[in-house]
CSV table of C-alpha atoms and ligand atoms in Angstrom, one decimal:
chain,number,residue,atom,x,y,z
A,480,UNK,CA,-57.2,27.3,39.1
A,481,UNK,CA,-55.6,24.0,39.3
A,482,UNK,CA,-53.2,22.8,42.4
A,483,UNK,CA,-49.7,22.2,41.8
A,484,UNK,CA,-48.6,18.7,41.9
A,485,UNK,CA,-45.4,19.4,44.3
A,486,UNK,CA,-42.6,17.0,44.6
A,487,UNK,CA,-40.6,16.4,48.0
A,488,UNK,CA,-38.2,14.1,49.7
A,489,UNK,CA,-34.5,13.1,49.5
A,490,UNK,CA,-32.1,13.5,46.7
A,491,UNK,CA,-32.4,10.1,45.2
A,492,UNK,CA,-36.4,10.0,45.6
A,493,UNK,CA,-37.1,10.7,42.0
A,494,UNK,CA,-38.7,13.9,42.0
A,495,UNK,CA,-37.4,14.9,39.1
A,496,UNK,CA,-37.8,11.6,36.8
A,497,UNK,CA,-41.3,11.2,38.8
A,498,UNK,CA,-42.6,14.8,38.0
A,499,UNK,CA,-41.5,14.7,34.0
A,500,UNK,CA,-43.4,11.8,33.6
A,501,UNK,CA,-46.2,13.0,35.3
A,502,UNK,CA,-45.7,16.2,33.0
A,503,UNK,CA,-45.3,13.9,30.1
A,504,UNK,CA,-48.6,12.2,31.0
A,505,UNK,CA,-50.8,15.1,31.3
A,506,UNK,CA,-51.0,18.7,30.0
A,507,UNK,CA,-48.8,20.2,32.9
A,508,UNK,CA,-45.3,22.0,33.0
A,509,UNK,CA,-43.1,20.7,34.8
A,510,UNK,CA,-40.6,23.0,37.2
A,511,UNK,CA,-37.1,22.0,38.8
A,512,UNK,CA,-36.9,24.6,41.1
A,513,UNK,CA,-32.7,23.0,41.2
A,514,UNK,CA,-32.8,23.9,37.4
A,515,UNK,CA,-34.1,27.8,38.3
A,516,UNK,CA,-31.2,27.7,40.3
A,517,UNK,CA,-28.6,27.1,38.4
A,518,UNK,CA,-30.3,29.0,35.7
A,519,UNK,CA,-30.5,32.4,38.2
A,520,UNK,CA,-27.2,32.0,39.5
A,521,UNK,CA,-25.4,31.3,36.1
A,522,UNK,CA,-23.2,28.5,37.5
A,523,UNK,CA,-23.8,24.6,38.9
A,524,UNK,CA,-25.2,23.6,42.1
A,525,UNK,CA,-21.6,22.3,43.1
A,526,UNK,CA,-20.1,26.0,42.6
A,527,UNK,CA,-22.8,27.9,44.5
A,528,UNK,CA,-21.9,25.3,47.2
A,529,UNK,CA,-17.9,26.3,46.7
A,530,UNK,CA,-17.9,29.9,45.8
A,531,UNK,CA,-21.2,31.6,47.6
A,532,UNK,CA,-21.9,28.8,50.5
A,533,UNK,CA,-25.0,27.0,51.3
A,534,UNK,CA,-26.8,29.9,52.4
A,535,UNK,CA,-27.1,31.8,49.8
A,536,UNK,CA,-27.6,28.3,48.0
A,537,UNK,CA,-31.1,28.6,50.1
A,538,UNK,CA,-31.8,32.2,49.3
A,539,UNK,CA,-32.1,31.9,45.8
A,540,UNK,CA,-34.4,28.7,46.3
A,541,UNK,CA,-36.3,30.2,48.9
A,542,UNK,CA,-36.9,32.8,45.3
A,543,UNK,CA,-37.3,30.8,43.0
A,544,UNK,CA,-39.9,28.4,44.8
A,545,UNK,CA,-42.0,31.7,45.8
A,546,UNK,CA,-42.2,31.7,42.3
A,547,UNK,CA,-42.9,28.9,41.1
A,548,UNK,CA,-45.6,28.7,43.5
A,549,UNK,CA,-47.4,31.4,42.0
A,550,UNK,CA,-47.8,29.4,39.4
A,551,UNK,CA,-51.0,26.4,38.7
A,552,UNK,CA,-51.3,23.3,36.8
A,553,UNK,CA,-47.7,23.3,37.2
A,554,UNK,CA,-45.8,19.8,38.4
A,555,UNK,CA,-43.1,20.9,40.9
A,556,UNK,CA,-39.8,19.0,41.6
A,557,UNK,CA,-37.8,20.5,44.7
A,558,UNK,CA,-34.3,20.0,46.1
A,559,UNK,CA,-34.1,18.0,48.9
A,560,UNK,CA,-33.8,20.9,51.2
A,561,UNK,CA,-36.6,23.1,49.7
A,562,UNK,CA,-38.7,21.6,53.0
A,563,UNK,CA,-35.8,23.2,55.6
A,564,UNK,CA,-37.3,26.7,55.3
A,565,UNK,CA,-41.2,27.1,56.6
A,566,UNK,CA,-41.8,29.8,53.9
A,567,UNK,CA,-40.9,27.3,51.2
A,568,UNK,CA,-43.2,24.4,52.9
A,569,UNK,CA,-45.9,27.9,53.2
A,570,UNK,CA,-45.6,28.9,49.9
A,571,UNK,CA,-45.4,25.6,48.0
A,572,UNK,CA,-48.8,24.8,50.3
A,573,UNK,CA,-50.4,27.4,49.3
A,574,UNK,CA,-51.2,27.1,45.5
A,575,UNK,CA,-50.0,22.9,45.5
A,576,UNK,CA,-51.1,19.6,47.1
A,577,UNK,CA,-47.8,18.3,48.6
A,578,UNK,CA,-46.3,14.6,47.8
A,579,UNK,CA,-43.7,13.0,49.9
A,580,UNK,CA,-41.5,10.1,47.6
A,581,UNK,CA,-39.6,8.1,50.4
A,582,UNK,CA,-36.9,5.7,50.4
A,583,UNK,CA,-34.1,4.4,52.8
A,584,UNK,CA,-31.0,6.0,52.9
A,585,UNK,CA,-29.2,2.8,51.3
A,586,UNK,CA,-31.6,2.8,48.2
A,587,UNK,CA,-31.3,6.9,48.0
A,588,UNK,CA,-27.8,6.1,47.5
A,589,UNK,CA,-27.6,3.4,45.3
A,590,UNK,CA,-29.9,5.7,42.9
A,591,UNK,CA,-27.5,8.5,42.7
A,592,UNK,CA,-24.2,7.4,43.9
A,593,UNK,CA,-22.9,7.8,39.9
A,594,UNK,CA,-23.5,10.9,39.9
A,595,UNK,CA,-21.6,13.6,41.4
A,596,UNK,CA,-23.4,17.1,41.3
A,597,UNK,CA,-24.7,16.8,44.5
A,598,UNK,CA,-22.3,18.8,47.0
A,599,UNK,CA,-23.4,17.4,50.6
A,600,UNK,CA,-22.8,13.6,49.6
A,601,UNK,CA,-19.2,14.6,47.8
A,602,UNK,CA,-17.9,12.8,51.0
A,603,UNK,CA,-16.3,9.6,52.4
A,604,UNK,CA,-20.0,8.5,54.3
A,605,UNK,CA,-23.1,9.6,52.0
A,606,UNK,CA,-25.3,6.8,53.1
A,607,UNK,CA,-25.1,8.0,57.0
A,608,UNK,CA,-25.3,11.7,55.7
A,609,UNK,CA,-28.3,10.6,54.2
A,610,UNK,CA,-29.5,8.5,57.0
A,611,UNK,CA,-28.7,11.6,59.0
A,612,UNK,CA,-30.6,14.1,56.8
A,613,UNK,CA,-33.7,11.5,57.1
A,614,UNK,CA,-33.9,11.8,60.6
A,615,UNK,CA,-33.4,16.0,60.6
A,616,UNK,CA,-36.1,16.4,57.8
A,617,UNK,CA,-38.4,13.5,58.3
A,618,UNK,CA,-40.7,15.4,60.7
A,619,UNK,CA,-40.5,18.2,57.2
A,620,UNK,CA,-41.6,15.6,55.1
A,621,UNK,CA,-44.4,13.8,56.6
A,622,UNK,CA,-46.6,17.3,56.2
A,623,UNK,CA,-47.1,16.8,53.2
A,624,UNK,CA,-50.5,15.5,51.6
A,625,UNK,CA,-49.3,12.1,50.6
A,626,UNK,CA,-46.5,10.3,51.2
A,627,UNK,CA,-45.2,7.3,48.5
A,628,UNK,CA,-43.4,4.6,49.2
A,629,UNK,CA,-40.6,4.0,46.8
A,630,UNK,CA,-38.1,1.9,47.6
A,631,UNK,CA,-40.0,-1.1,45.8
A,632,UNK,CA,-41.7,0.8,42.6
A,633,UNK,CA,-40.7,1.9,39.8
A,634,UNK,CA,-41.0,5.0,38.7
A,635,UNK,CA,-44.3,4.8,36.2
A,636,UNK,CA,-46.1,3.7,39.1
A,637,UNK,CA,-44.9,5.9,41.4
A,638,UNK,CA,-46.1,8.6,38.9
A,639,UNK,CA,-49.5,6.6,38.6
A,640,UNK,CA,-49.7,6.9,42.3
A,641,UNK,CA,-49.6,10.4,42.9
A,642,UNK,CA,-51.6,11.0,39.8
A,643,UNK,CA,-54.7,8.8,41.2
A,644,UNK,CA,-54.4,10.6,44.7
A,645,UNK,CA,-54.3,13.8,43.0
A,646,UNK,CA,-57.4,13.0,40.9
A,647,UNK,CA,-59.5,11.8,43.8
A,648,UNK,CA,-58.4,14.9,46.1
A,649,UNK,CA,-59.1,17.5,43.1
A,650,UNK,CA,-61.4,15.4,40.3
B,1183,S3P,C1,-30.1,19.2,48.3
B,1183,S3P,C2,-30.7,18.5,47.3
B,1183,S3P,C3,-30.4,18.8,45.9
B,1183,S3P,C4,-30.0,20.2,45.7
B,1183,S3P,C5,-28.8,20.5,46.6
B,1183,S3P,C6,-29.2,20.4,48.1
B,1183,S3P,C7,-30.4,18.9,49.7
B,1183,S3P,O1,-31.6,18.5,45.1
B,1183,S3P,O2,-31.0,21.1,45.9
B,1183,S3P,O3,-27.7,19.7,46.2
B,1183,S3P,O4,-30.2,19.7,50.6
B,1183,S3P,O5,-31.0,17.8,50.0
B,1183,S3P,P1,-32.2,17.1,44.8
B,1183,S3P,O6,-33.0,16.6,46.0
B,1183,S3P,O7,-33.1,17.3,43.6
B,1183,S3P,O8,-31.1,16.2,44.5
């Protein structure tokens, strides 16, 4: 059974663009566990949010990563918050070696400041909530397996990087 390659840091990291190239470049699916969201729920991140609140925003993640990490070979991007819940860092542990893609909050920002489907930055100060949501998750983060560095590499080689730690820690 092969380990999940599984995806985690900050909105603005690059999960997702990391883990479809990494999909891309070998034989494995890749998983958005946002996607299974919005595809369970019927309706976009930003309207969960509005209509059914954040916590039952986290219940159907907390699903659909159980899920997901029942799968293997599988490459799994999470949402940013995927690491707040234990069973989801449990889980996701279980069946998956774990990568952490970091960044400062400034560079987060100037990633995904165009786009607008992210509810908890739809404010007048997303670089300190994102400063802010460093600091409350960091200690989340740093569990996993690896951590990257992204701030200065592109995206290939951030894929190239978790690939060749992956390889060594399951050849
Ligand atoms: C969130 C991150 C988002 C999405 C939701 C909440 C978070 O995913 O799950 O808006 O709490 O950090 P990305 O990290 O893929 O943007």
């Amino acid at each position: 059974m092969y380990k999940n390659i599984v995806l985690i840091g900050l909105m603005g990291s690059g999960k997702t663009a990391t883990g479809k190239l990494i999909a891309q470049k070998t034989s494995m699916n890749f998983v958005d566990s946002d996607e299974l969201i919005v595809e369970k729920a019927g309706k976009s991140i930003n309207k969960i949010f509005q209509e059914d609140g954040e916590s039952c925003f986290r219940e159907i993640e907390a699903e659909v990563i159980k899920n997901a990490a029942q799968k293997s070979g599988c490459v799994i991007s999470t949402g940013g918050g995927a690491v707040l819940r234990l069973e989801n860092l449990r889980n996701l542990k279980e069946t998956g070696i774990l990568f952490y893609l970091e960044a400062p909050a400034e560079v987060l920002w100037q990633r995904i400041r165009e786009c607008s489907s992210r509810p908890l930055l739809n404010k007048d100060n997303p670089v300190e909530i994102l400063q802010n949501l460093i600091n409350v998750r960091k200690s989340f983060y740093e569990t996993a397996d690896f951590t990257i560095h992204t701030e200065n590499t592109p995206v290939e080689e951030v894929a190239e990087q978790v690939l060749d730690a992956y390889n060594k820690y399951w050849p």
